[in-house]
Amino acid sequence: MSDESATLRNAAWEGYLRPDGRKGIRNLLLVVYTVQCAEFVAQEIAHGEADTHVIGFPGCYDNAYAIRLLLALARHPNVGGVLAVGLGCEYTQPARIADVVRASGRPAHSFFIQEHGGTRSSIEYGKQLLAALRRDVESAPRVPMDWRDLMVGCECGGSDGTSGLAGNPVVGRFFDLLVDLGGSAIFEETVEMIGLRDVLARRGKTPEAQQALRHTYDKAEHYCRSVRQYSIAPGNFAGGLTTIEEKSMGAFAKSGSRPIEGVIRVAETPPHPGLWLLDSVPDQSFMQFGYTNPNDTEGIMDLISTGAQIILFVTGRGSVIGSPIAPLIKITGNGKTFRNMEQDIDFNAGRVLDGSMTMDGAGTALAELVRSVAGGTMTKPEQIGHREYFIMYKHQDTPSLTEGCRA
Amino acid sequence: MAECFQISLLDNVATLLADAEPGSVTIRGEAEQQAIHLAQPVRIAHKVALRAMEKGAPVVKYGVPIGEATQSIAPGEWVHLHNCRSFYDDGSSHLNLETGAREEMPYV
């Protein structure tokens, strides 16, 4: 083992211990709005508070996927305390969110705007509750963390020809390292794996994992056929891609080469470390309910809902997004894009294409960056203050479609 | 000299990193060979064959088959829709070689 890999293997940093035993790399407060009508007040409460992020659900009618997602984000390892704010007439209940958060040992408060006199007085009241939460959360115990405590998710967007050649394969090398060091790696975008049914299934660690991968693939393929959403277009062929398998492998390359432990669903945390596939595709339903990753940010929120403390985002053309709760590390395989948008992009994987770095070298360099971010170094999106957030209705495993109906 | 990139040692194709004219091209990445002689012009992000392939042989990139050769392919040849097809998607075998556009769709 080289000195470099020994240093990486033994890397340790300080994190924040939550009362439920999970370890975070940031010590954040979260304001959660339970309907679009409460979003402005939620944003104003958080305004000017560097440690306070905002998430929520815009719909008035609740949705099992959205509730599970909110509850998972509110109990994320990077989150210390939560304030849930509602208008007062929506289905989603701020008090119930606060109850679940308190059951995890974290402090939480909630209120309805309609019961606190309107916008200005609600903002003022919310700021007071936030200050009280901060006093509780500031004393979160610091604990040593290493790779085994770390969960990292990855997604790609704004891809170009370099994403499949360098951006995603470099993440794949890092994921191999992370898994070998005892950590957890999560990838998604099953709809970008069309044509790879056997390649995907063979990566399953056990017969059960292989079965789960085939099932998840089949659902994604059926989804693609029903909504006629295939992720390959004339421009891809003109640009040099010959088959959908080739395009799919470019995205799948981010999974690296280690066995896949199994499939988790939105808001589920993997039961043990290793490499996992996140199924964020809507389940079959009579109305084909919801879109799979309607934009980059929704996919990132699905990844964060698994408890991942850091998210990697691979872009080719360039992107300026960030994320709440879990820091986003932006990576490009395109050296030109990196130089053009260096203020926004953290890592230049294009160095493997110009020959100045090997694929393994780039994987190790990315691991160094992840370790540094885990230890507190702010990513470029964090420094700028990017916290893009978006979720929408999606049907995933709602218990019964007829529940609540008197037929 | 123009360059191409090989992702896995198992691959029998490499991807051009710039438009290239016939002649020698350096191979970067996971490569045993140092260079390949292009038999024809190949555009950026398109593929060149590194080894001879018989008709029906798998075209390998990322270490996995991404399609099969529909005719024999010599080292240095451009590999694309005219000599490689998907195992999965029949549609891509009926696309315009230059634009990738679907040709059988009626516009009426």
Short mmCIF file of C-alpha atoms in Angstrom, two decimals:
data_model
loop_
_atom_site.label_atom_id
_atom_site.label_comp_id
_atom_site.label_asym_id
_atom_site.label_seq_id
_atom_site.Cartn_x
_atom_site.Cartn_y
_atom_site.Cartn_z
CA MET A 1 0.00 0.00 0.00
CA SER A 2 1.38 3.41 -0.97
CA ASP A 3 1.74 6.23 1.57
CA GLU A 4 -0.99 8.08 -0.23
CA SER A 5 -3.53 5.28 0.06
CA ALA A 6 -2.57 4.66 3.72
CA THR A 7 -3.23 8.34 4.48
CA LEU A 8 -6.56 8.09 2.73
CA ARG A 9 -7.47 4.84 4.47
CA ASN A 10 -6.74 6.28 7.90
CA ALA A 11 -8.50 9.58 7.25
CA ALA A 12 -10.65 10.79 10.14
CA TRP A 13 -12.47 14.01 10.92
CA GLU A 14 -14.91 15.38 13.49
CA GLY A 15 -18.64 15.16 12.93
CA TYR A 16 -21.81 15.88 14.89
CA LEU A 17 -23.43 13.06 16.88
CA ARG A 18 -27.25 13.04 16.74
CA PRO A 19 -29.35 11.59 19.57
CA ASP A 20 -30.41 8.73 17.26
CA GLY A 21 -26.75 7.72 16.87
CA ARG A 22 -26.28 9.01 13.31
CA LYS A 23 -23.31 11.21 12.49
CA GLY A 24 -23.54 14.40 10.44
CA ILE A 25 -20.88 16.49 8.74
CA ARG A 26 -22.81 19.75 9.13
CA ASN A 27 -24.83 21.12 12.07
CA LEU A 28 -27.88 22.63 10.41
CA LEU A 29 -31.32 23.88 11.32
CA LEU A 30 -34.20 23.18 8.97
CA VAL A 31 -37.38 25.16 8.35
CA VAL A 32 -40.06 22.99 6.71
CA TYR A 33 -43.13 24.49 5.01
CA THR A 34 -46.09 22.18 4.61
CA VAL A 35 -47.78 23.94 1.67
CA GLN A 36 -46.72 26.49 -0.94
CA CYS A 37 -48.82 29.13 0.92
CA ALA A 38 -46.36 28.94 3.85
CA GLU A 39 -43.17 29.07 1.75
CA PHE A 40 -42.62 32.82 1.89
CA VAL A 41 -42.85 32.92 5.69
CA ALA A 42 -40.52 29.88 5.92
CA GLN A 43 -37.96 31.56 3.63
CA GLU A 44 -38.15 34.83 5.58
CA ILE A 45 -37.65 33.01 8.90
CA ALA A 46 -34.47 31.44 7.49
CA HIS A 47 -33.29 34.59 5.71
CA GLY A 48 -29.89 35.78 6.95
CA GLU A 49 -29.36 32.64 9.07
CA ALA A 50 -26.32 30.91 7.56
CA ASP A 51 -26.97 27.59 9.34
CA THR A 52 -30.66 27.39 8.40
CA HIS A 53 -31.93 25.66 5.27
CA VAL A 54 -35.48 25.53 3.89
CA ILE A 55 -37.39 22.57 2.45
CA GLY A 56 -41.08 21.77 2.12
CA PHE A 57 -43.90 20.40 0.04
CA PRO A 58 -45.89 22.72 -2.22
CA GLY A 59 -49.07 20.66 -2.56
CA CYS A 60 -52.12 21.18 -0.35
CA TYR A 61 -53.10 17.51 -0.72
CA ASP A 62 -50.52 15.29 0.90
CA ASN A 63 -48.74 12.40 -0.76
CA ALA A 64 -47.08 9.39 0.89
CA TYR A 65 -43.85 9.86 -1.08
CA ALA A 66 -43.64 13.53 -0.12
CA ILE A 67 -44.35 12.89 3.57
CA ARG A 68 -41.71 10.16 3.75
CA LEU A 69 -39.25 12.43 1.96
CA LEU A 70 -39.90 15.38 4.33
CA LEU A 71 -39.58 13.16 7.39
CA ALA A 72 -36.34 11.63 6.09
CA LEU A 73 -34.86 15.07 5.34
CA ALA A 74 -35.97 16.43 8.73
CA ARG A 75 -34.10 13.59 10.48
CA HIS A 76 -31.06 13.71 8.19
CA PRO A 77 -27.71 13.29 9.99
CA ASN A 78 -26.67 16.83 8.97
CA VAL A 79 -29.79 18.31 10.60
CA GLY A 80 -29.81 19.17 14.30
CA GLY A 81 -33.24 20.75 14.76
CA VAL A 82 -36.43 21.51 12.85
CA LEU A 83 -39.12 24.19 12.68
CA ALA A 84 -42.22 23.13 10.71
CA VAL A 85 -44.44 25.95 9.46
CA GLY A 86 -47.90 25.54 7.94
CA LEU A 87 -50.60 27.90 6.79
CA GLY A 88 -53.36 26.07 8.64
CA CYS A 89 -55.71 24.47 6.11
CA GLU A 90 -53.42 22.02 4.25
CA TYR A 91 -53.32 18.24 4.63
CA THR A 92 -49.65 17.99 5.66
CA GLN A 93 -49.41 18.57 9.41
CA PRO A 94 -46.46 20.55 10.83
CA ALA A 95 -47.14 19.30 14.37
CA ARG A 96 -46.87 15.68 13.25
CA ILE A 97 -43.58 16.40 11.49
CA ALA A 98 -42.28 18.00 14.70
CA ASP A 99 -43.45 14.94 16.70
CA VAL A 100 -41.52 12.54 14.47
CA VAL A 101 -38.41 14.73 14.62
CA ARG A 102 -38.62 14.92 18.45
CA ALA A 103 -38.97 11.11 18.58
CA SER A 104 -35.51 10.99 16.93
CA GLY A 105 -34.20 12.99 19.90
CA ARG A 106 -33.81 16.24 17.92
CA PRO A 107 -35.48 19.42 19.11
CA ALA A 108 -38.42 20.56 16.96
CA HIS A 109 -41.16 23.19 16.93
CA SER A 110 -44.17 23.85 14.74
CA PHE A 111 -46.92 26.37 14.20
CA PHE A 112 -49.65 27.50 11.82
CA ILE A 113 -49.42 30.99 10.33
CA GLN A 114 -53.19 31.43 10.68
CA GLU A 115 -52.81 31.07 14.47
CA HIS A 116 -50.07 33.70 14.70
CA GLY A 117 -51.61 36.74 13.12
CA GLY A 118 -50.17 36.66 9.60
CA THR A 119 -46.89 37.20 7.79
CA ARG A 120 -44.89 39.66 9.92
CA SER A 121 -45.82 38.23 13.30
CA SER A 122 -45.24 34.66 12.06
CA ILE A 123 -41.77 35.57 10.80
CA GLU A 124 -40.96 37.17 14.14
CA TYR A 125 -42.33 34.17 16.06
CA GLY A 126 -40.45 31.77 13.78
CA LYS A 127 -37.18 33.66 14.34
CA GLN A 128 -37.65 33.28 18.12
CA LEU A 129 -38.27 29.52 17.78
CA LEU A 130 -35.23 29.25 15.52
CA ALA A 131 -33.04 31.00 18.12
CA ALA A 132 -34.25 28.55 20.76
CA LEU A 133 -33.49 25.60 18.46
CA ARG A 134 -30.00 26.97 17.80
CA ARG A 135 -29.23 27.07 21.52
CA ASP A 136 -30.08 23.34 21.71
CA VAL A 137 -28.23 22.38 18.56
CA GLU A 138 -25.02 24.35 19.16
CA SER A 139 -24.08 21.90 21.88
CA ALA A 140 -24.30 18.84 19.59
CA PRO A 141 -21.45 16.54 20.66
CA ARG A 142 -18.45 16.35 18.29
CA VAL A 143 -17.36 12.80 17.51
CA PRO A 144 -14.65 11.24 15.36
CA MET A 145 -15.88 10.09 11.94
CA ASP A 146 -14.23 8.03 9.23
CA TRP A 147 -15.18 6.53 5.87
CA ARG A 148 -17.38 3.91 7.53
CA ASP A 149 -19.67 6.68 8.78
CA LEU A 150 -19.96 8.33 5.40
CA MET A 151 -22.69 7.90 2.78
CA VAL A 152 -22.19 9.60 -0.60
CA GLY A 153 -24.76 9.86 -3.39
CA CYS A 154 -24.17 10.65 -7.06
CA GLU A 155 -26.21 11.95 -9.95
CA CYS A 156 -25.36 13.48 -13.33
CA GLY A 157 -27.01 16.25 -15.33
CA GLY A 158 -26.21 18.65 -18.14
CA SER A 159 -24.12 15.82 -19.55
CA ASP A 160 -21.89 16.00 -22.59
CA GLY A 161 -19.50 13.57 -24.28
CA THR A 162 -17.03 13.86 -21.41
CA SER A 163 -19.52 12.77 -18.71
CA GLY A 164 -19.45 9.14 -19.84
CA LEU A 165 -15.71 9.19 -20.60
CA ALA A 166 -14.31 10.94 -17.53
CA GLY A 167 -16.86 12.51 -15.12
CA ASN A 168 -18.86 9.40 -14.30
CA PRO A 169 -15.96 6.87 -14.55
CA VAL A 170 -13.91 8.98 -12.08
CA VAL A 171 -16.84 8.93 -9.64
CA GLY A 172 -16.94 5.16 -10.25
CA ARG A 173 -13.29 4.88 -9.15
CA PHE A 174 -14.05 6.95 -6.05
CA PHE A 175 -17.11 4.79 -5.27
CA ASP A 176 -14.89 1.68 -5.50
CA LEU A 177 -12.48 3.28 -2.99
CA LEU A 178 -15.32 4.38 -0.68
CA VAL A 179 -16.89 0.91 -0.66
CA ASP A 180 -13.50 -0.76 -0.06
CA LEU A 181 -12.96 1.60 2.91
CA GLY A 182 -16.28 0.55 4.46
CA GLY A 183 -18.44 3.49 3.40
CA SER A 184 -21.74 3.68 1.54
CA ALA A 185 -22.25 4.76 -2.06
CA ILE A 186 -25.63 5.43 -3.67
CA PHE A 187 -26.52 5.96 -7.32
CA GLU A 188 -29.89 6.31 -9.06
CA GLU A 189 -31.29 7.15 -12.51
CA THR A 190 -32.49 3.65 -13.44
CA VAL A 191 -34.22 5.17 -16.48
CA GLU A 192 -30.73 6.03 -17.76
CA MET A 193 -29.80 2.31 -17.69
CA ILE A 194 -32.09 1.14 -20.50
CA GLY A 195 -30.50 -1.74 -22.40
CA LEU A 196 -28.34 -2.79 -19.44
CA ARG A 197 -30.72 -5.27 -17.75
CA ASP A 198 -28.19 -8.12 -17.69
CA VAL A 199 -25.16 -5.89 -16.99
CA LEU A 200 -27.02 -4.39 -14.01
CA ALA A 201 -28.37 -7.68 -12.66
CA ARG A 202 -24.94 -9.36 -12.84
CA ARG A 203 -23.58 -6.71 -10.48
CA GLY A 204 -25.98 -7.85 -7.72
CA LYS A 205 -24.10 -9.30 -4.75
CA THR A 206 -26.66 -12.00 -3.93
CA PRO A 207 -29.46 -13.75 -5.87
CA GLU A 208 -31.91 -11.55 -3.92
CA ALA A 209 -30.04 -8.38 -4.93
CA GLN A 210 -29.99 -9.57 -8.55
CA GLN A 211 -33.74 -10.17 -8.42
CA ALA A 212 -34.33 -6.71 -6.92
CA LEU A 213 -32.17 -5.11 -9.63
CA ARG A 214 -34.05 -6.92 -12.41
CA HIS A 215 -37.38 -5.88 -10.88
CA THR A 216 -36.28 -2.25 -10.55
CA TYR A 217 -34.97 -2.25 -14.12
CA ASP A 218 -38.20 -3.76 -15.47
CA LYS A 219 -40.27 -1.11 -13.69
CA ALA A 220 -38.08 1.66 -15.12
CA GLU A 221 -38.28 0.21 -18.63
CA HIS A 222 -42.06 -0.06 -18.39
CA TYR A 223 -42.18 3.53 -17.16
CA CYS A 224 -40.07 4.67 -20.13
CA ARG A 225 -42.30 2.82 -22.58
CA SER A 226 -45.52 4.23 -21.07
CA VAL A 227 -44.38 7.85 -20.98
CA ARG A 228 -42.30 7.49 -24.20
CA GLN A 229 -39.37 8.97 -22.33
CA TYR A 230 -36.20 7.42 -23.68
CA SER A 231 -33.01 9.08 -22.73
CA ILE A 232 -31.53 9.01 -26.21
CA ALA A 233 -32.19 11.51 -28.99
CA PRO A 234 -30.98 12.19 -32.56
CA GLY A 235 -28.33 14.59 -31.31
CA ASN A 236 -26.81 11.83 -29.18
CA PHE A 237 -26.35 9.65 -32.26
CA ALA A 238 -25.03 12.54 -34.34
CA GLY A 239 -22.63 13.24 -31.46
CA GLY A 240 -21.09 9.79 -31.74
CA LEU A 241 -23.18 7.51 -29.51
CA THR A 242 -24.15 4.44 -31.54
CA THR A 243 -26.46 2.49 -29.22
CA ILE A 244 -28.59 3.11 -26.14
CA GLU A 245 -26.39 0.58 -24.31
CA GLU A 246 -23.41 2.86 -24.96
CA LYS A 247 -25.21 5.95 -23.66
CA SER A 248 -26.54 4.03 -20.66
CA MET A 249 -23.05 2.73 -19.79
CA GLY A 250 -21.83 6.33 -19.71
CA ALA A 251 -24.30 7.05 -16.91
CA PHE A 252 -23.93 3.64 -15.22
CA ALA A 253 -20.14 4.12 -15.06
CA LYS A 254 -20.65 6.24 -11.94
CA SER A 255 -21.52 3.03 -10.06
CA GLY A 256 -17.92 1.82 -10.34
CA SER A 257 -17.23 -1.89 -10.31
CA ARG A 258 -18.11 -3.23 -6.87
CA PRO A 259 -21.07 -5.58 -6.22
CA ILE A 260 -24.44 -3.88 -5.66
CA GLU A 261 -25.86 -4.75 -2.25
CA GLY A 262 -29.47 -4.15 -3.25
CA VAL A 263 -32.12 -1.55 -4.02
CA ILE A 264 -33.41 1.12 -1.64
CA ARG A 265 -36.37 3.43 -2.21
CA VAL A 266 -36.80 7.15 -1.58
CA ALA A 267 -36.41 8.04 2.12
CA GLU A 268 -34.91 4.62 2.92
CA THR A 269 -31.46 4.38 4.48
CA PRO A 270 -29.35 1.38 3.40
CA PRO A 271 -29.38 -1.33 6.10
CA HIS A 272 -25.60 -1.76 5.82
CA PRO A 273 -22.68 -0.09 4.00
CA GLY A 274 -21.64 -0.80 0.41
CA LEU A 275 -22.94 0.18 -3.02
CA TRP A 276 -26.72 0.63 -3.39
CA LEU A 277 -29.12 1.54 -6.18
CA LEU A 278 -31.79 4.10 -5.25
CA ASP A 279 -35.13 3.48 -6.99
CA SER A 280 -36.67 6.93 -7.48
CA VAL A 281 -38.92 5.89 -10.39
CA PRO A 282 -42.67 6.21 -9.72
CA ASP A 283 -44.44 2.90 -9.11
CA GLN A 284 -47.04 1.76 -11.58
CA SER A 285 -50.36 3.34 -10.87
CA PHE A 286 -53.64 3.81 -12.71
CA MET A 287 -52.68 7.40 -13.59
CA GLN A 288 -48.90 6.96 -14.06
CA PHE A 289 -48.44 9.25 -11.12
CA GLY A 290 -45.38 11.47 -11.10
CA TYR A 291 -42.16 11.86 -12.99
CA THR A 292 -38.85 10.27 -12.30
CA ASN A 293 -36.33 13.02 -11.62
CA PRO A 294 -38.17 15.84 -13.44
CA ASN A 295 -35.05 17.94 -12.97
CA ASP A 296 -31.59 17.57 -11.42
CA THR A 297 -32.64 19.03 -8.07
CA GLU A 298 -35.50 16.57 -7.48
CA GLY A 299 -33.12 13.66 -8.05
CA ILE A 300 -30.64 15.21 -5.63
CA MET A 301 -33.35 15.54 -2.95
CA ASP A 302 -34.22 11.84 -3.42
CA LEU A 303 -30.54 11.00 -2.88
CA ILE A 304 -30.29 13.18 0.24
CA SER A 305 -33.41 11.47 1.64
CA THR A 306 -31.37 8.24 1.98
CA GLY A 307 -29.21 9.97 4.60
CA ALA A 308 -26.28 10.65 2.26
CA GLN A 309 -24.20 13.41 3.90
CA ILE A 310 -22.52 14.48 0.63
CA ILE A 311 -23.77 14.44 -2.97
CA LEU A 312 -21.59 14.35 -6.08
CA PHE A 313 -23.02 15.99 -9.19
CA VAL A 314 -21.39 15.26 -12.54
CA THR A 315 -21.93 17.78 -15.32
CA GLY A 316 -20.43 18.20 -18.75
CA ARG A 317 -21.94 21.40 -20.05
CA GLY A 318 -21.80 23.06 -16.63
CA SER A 319 -24.31 23.67 -13.85
CA VAL A 320 -24.69 26.25 -11.09
CA ILE A 321 -26.96 24.42 -8.66
CA GLY A 322 -26.37 23.51 -5.04
CA SER A 323 -28.50 21.67 -2.50
CA PRO A 324 -29.85 22.10 1.00
CA ILE A 325 -28.91 19.73 3.87
CA ALA A 326 -26.10 17.80 2.14
CA PRO A 327 -23.24 19.69 0.43
CA LEU A 328 -23.07 19.26 -3.33
CA ILE A 329 -19.65 18.66 -4.92
CA LYS A 330 -19.77 19.57 -8.60
CA ILE A 331 -17.55 17.60 -10.98
CA THR A 332 -17.01 17.97 -14.70
CA GLY A 333 -15.17 15.74 -17.14
CA ASN A 334 -14.82 18.71 -19.49
CA GLY A 335 -11.68 20.77 -18.81
CA LYS A 336 -13.04 23.62 -20.89
CA THR A 337 -16.26 23.74 -18.86
CA PHE A 338 -14.18 23.67 -15.66
CA ARG A 339 -12.08 26.64 -16.75
CA ASN A 340 -15.18 28.48 -17.97
CA MET A 341 -17.18 27.92 -14.76
CA GLU A 342 -14.49 27.41 -12.12
CA GLN A 343 -16.39 29.67 -9.70
CA ASP A 344 -19.12 26.99 -9.53
CA ILE A 345 -17.37 23.67 -10.18
CA ASP A 346 -15.30 21.90 -7.52
CA PHE A 347 -13.45 19.16 -9.39
CA ASN A 348 -11.92 18.86 -12.86
CA ALA A 349 -12.12 15.22 -13.96
CA GLY A 350 -11.17 16.39 -17.46
CA ARG A 351 -7.57 15.93 -16.37
CA VAL A 352 -7.87 12.21 -17.22
CA LEU A 353 -8.72 13.13 -20.83
CA ASP A 354 -5.80 15.53 -21.34
CA GLY A 355 -3.45 12.92 -19.90
CA SER A 356 -2.37 14.94 -16.86
CA MET A 357 -3.98 12.43 -14.48
CA THR A 358 -4.79 8.70 -14.51
CA MET A 359 -8.32 7.49 -13.81
CA ASP A 360 -7.13 5.99 -10.50
CA GLY A 361 -5.28 9.20 -9.65
CA ALA A 362 -8.42 11.23 -10.25
CA GLY A 363 -10.50 8.82 -8.12
CA THR A 364 -8.02 9.30 -5.26
CA ALA A 365 -7.97 13.09 -5.72
CA LEU A 366 -11.78 13.11 -5.56
CA ALA A 367 -11.62 11.04 -2.35
CA GLU A 368 -9.29 13.70 -0.86
CA LEU A 369 -11.80 16.39 -1.75
CA VAL A 370 -14.71 14.42 -0.25
CA ARG A 371 -12.70 13.90 2.95
CA SER A 372 -11.99 17.60 3.16
CA VAL A 373 -15.66 18.52 2.63
CA ALA A 374 -16.66 15.95 5.25
CA GLY A 375 -14.23 17.68 7.63
CA GLY A 376 -15.93 21.04 7.13
CA THR A 377 -14.46 22.61 3.97
CA MET A 378 -17.30 24.30 2.14
CA THR A 379 -18.02 23.28 -1.46
CA LYS A 380 -18.34 25.99 -4.10
CA PRO A 381 -22.17 25.84 -4.06
CA GLU A 382 -22.07 26.12 -0.25
CA GLN A 383 -19.73 29.13 -0.39
CA ILE A 384 -21.99 30.90 -2.87
CA GLY A 385 -25.13 29.97 -0.92
CA HIS A 386 -26.83 27.76 -3.51
CA ARG A 387 -29.61 25.69 -1.88
CA GLU A 388 -31.88 24.77 -4.78
CA TYR A 389 -34.80 22.65 -3.61
CA PHE A 390 -37.61 21.00 -5.54
CA ILE A 391 -39.97 18.09 -5.02
CA MET A 392 -43.36 17.30 -6.53
CA TYR A 393 -46.10 14.68 -6.34
CA LYS A 394 -44.94 11.15 -7.07
CA HIS A 395 -46.63 7.80 -6.57
CA GLN A 396 -44.27 5.49 -4.77
CA ASP A 397 -45.68 2.67 -2.68
CA THR A 398 -48.82 4.37 -1.44
CA PRO A 399 -50.52 1.67 0.65
CA SER A 400 -53.85 1.57 -1.16
CA LEU A 401 -55.26 3.65 -3.96
CA THR A 402 -58.79 3.36 -2.60
CA GLU A 403 -57.87 4.32 0.96
CA GLY A 404 -60.06 7.15 2.17
CA CYS A 405 -62.76 6.56 -0.43
CA ARG A 406 -66.31 5.44 0.39
CA ALA A 407 -66.92 3.51 -2.82
CA MET B 1 -1.45 14.62 -33.08
CA ALA B 2 -5.14 13.92 -32.43
CA GLU B 3 -6.03 11.79 -29.41
CA CYS B 4 -8.59 9.20 -28.49
CA PHE B 5 -9.56 7.70 -25.11
CA GLN B 6 -9.97 4.05 -24.14
CA ILE B 7 -12.01 3.48 -20.97
CA SER B 8 -11.32 -0.20 -20.20
CA LEU B 9 -8.52 -2.59 -21.22
CA LEU B 10 -11.25 -4.92 -22.48
CA ASP B 11 -12.53 -2.35 -24.99
CA ASN B 12 -12.15 -2.85 -28.73
CA VAL B 13 -13.10 0.77 -29.49
CA ALA B 14 -11.78 4.16 -28.33
CA THR B 15 -13.48 7.58 -28.39
CA LEU B 16 -11.99 10.51 -30.31
CA LEU B 17 -11.19 13.57 -28.17
CA ALA B 18 -11.07 15.84 -31.25
CA ASP B 19 -12.00 15.66 -34.92
CA ALA B 20 -9.29 13.65 -36.68
CA GLU B 21 -8.18 13.06 -40.25
CA PRO B 22 -6.81 9.70 -41.50
CA GLY B 23 -3.46 8.96 -39.87
CA SER B 24 -1.99 8.08 -36.48
CA VAL B 25 -3.92 8.95 -33.30
CA THR B 26 -2.58 8.66 -29.72
CA ILE B 27 -4.60 6.45 -27.36
CA ARG B 28 -5.03 7.75 -23.80
CA GLY B 29 -6.64 6.03 -20.83
CA GLU B 30 -6.56 2.28 -20.16
CA ALA B 31 -4.70 1.29 -23.30
CA GLU B 32 -2.17 -1.40 -24.26
CA GLN B 33 -1.55 0.13 -27.69
CA GLN B 34 -0.06 3.61 -27.83
CA ALA B 35 -1.63 4.64 -31.11
CA ILE B 36 -4.11 3.62 -33.79
CA HIS B 37 -4.01 4.46 -37.47
CA LEU B 38 -7.32 5.98 -38.59
CA ALA B 39 -8.48 4.63 -41.93
CA GLN B 40 -10.91 7.50 -42.46
CA PRO B 41 -11.86 10.84 -40.84
CA VAL B 42 -13.56 10.36 -37.44
CA ARG B 43 -15.31 13.18 -35.61
CA ILE B 44 -14.99 14.12 -31.93
CA ALA B 45 -16.79 11.74 -29.52
CA HIS B 46 -17.18 9.11 -32.27
CA LYS B 47 -15.50 5.72 -31.98
CA VAL B 48 -12.62 4.05 -33.77
CA ALA B 49 -12.05 0.26 -33.85
CA LEU B 50 -8.86 -0.76 -32.03
CA ARG B 51 -9.02 -4.40 -33.13
CA ALA B 52 -10.52 -6.37 -36.00
CA MET B 53 -14.11 -7.50 -35.41
CA GLU B 54 -16.00 -10.19 -37.32
CA LYS B 55 -19.65 -9.70 -38.24
CA GLY B 56 -21.68 -10.54 -35.11
CA ALA B 57 -18.79 -9.81 -32.72
CA PRO B 58 -19.52 -7.65 -29.66
CA VAL B 59 -18.42 -4.01 -29.79
CA VAL B 60 -16.94 -3.49 -26.30
CA LYS B 61 -16.74 -0.16 -24.44
CA TYR B 62 -16.66 0.30 -20.63
CA GLY B 63 -15.62 -3.37 -20.63
CA VAL B 64 -19.12 -4.48 -21.68
CA PRO B 65 -20.78 -5.14 -25.05
CA ILE B 66 -22.60 -1.99 -26.18
CA GLY B 67 -23.73 -3.53 -29.48
CA GLU B 68 -22.69 -5.99 -32.19
CA ALA B 69 -20.82 -5.56 -35.45
CA THR B 70 -23.20 -5.83 -38.42
CA GLN B 71 -20.25 -6.37 -40.80
CA SER B 72 -16.57 -7.10 -40.34
CA ILE B 73 -14.70 -4.08 -39.03
CA ALA B 74 -10.96 -3.46 -39.48
CA PRO B 75 -8.74 -1.69 -36.91
CA GLY B 76 -8.80 2.06 -37.53
CA GLU B 77 -12.33 2.09 -38.96
CA TRP B 78 -15.06 4.41 -37.73
CA VAL B 79 -17.60 2.41 -35.66
CA HIS B 80 -21.14 3.78 -35.74
CA LEU B 81 -24.69 3.11 -36.94
CA HIS B 82 -23.52 1.76 -40.31
CA ASN B 83 -21.56 -1.17 -38.84
CA CYS B 84 -22.80 -1.60 -35.26
CA ARG B 85 -26.27 -2.20 -33.86
CA SER B 86 -27.89 -2.25 -30.43
CA PHE B 87 -28.84 -5.62 -28.90
CA TYR B 88 -31.85 -3.90 -27.41
CA ASP B 89 -33.13 -1.08 -29.58
CA ASP B 90 -34.08 -1.83 -33.17
CA GLY B 91 -34.92 1.82 -33.85
CA SER B 92 -31.30 2.96 -33.84
CA SER B 93 -30.55 0.69 -36.80
CA HIS B 94 -32.76 2.88 -38.98
CA LEU B 95 -31.32 6.32 -38.31
CA ASN B 96 -29.54 8.75 -40.57
CA LEU B 97 -25.82 8.14 -40.20
CA GLU B 98 -24.96 11.84 -40.05
CA THR B 99 -27.87 13.42 -38.18
CA GLY B 100 -29.13 10.47 -36.11
CA ALA B 101 -32.67 11.41 -37.16
CA ARG B 102 -35.32 8.72 -37.59
CA GLU B 103 -36.08 8.28 -41.28
CA GLU B 104 -39.19 6.12 -41.35
CA MET B 105 -41.38 8.52 -39.35
CA PRO B 106 -44.03 9.91 -41.74
CA TYR B 107 -44.39 13.71 -41.66
CA VAL B 108 -47.89 13.99 -43.09
#
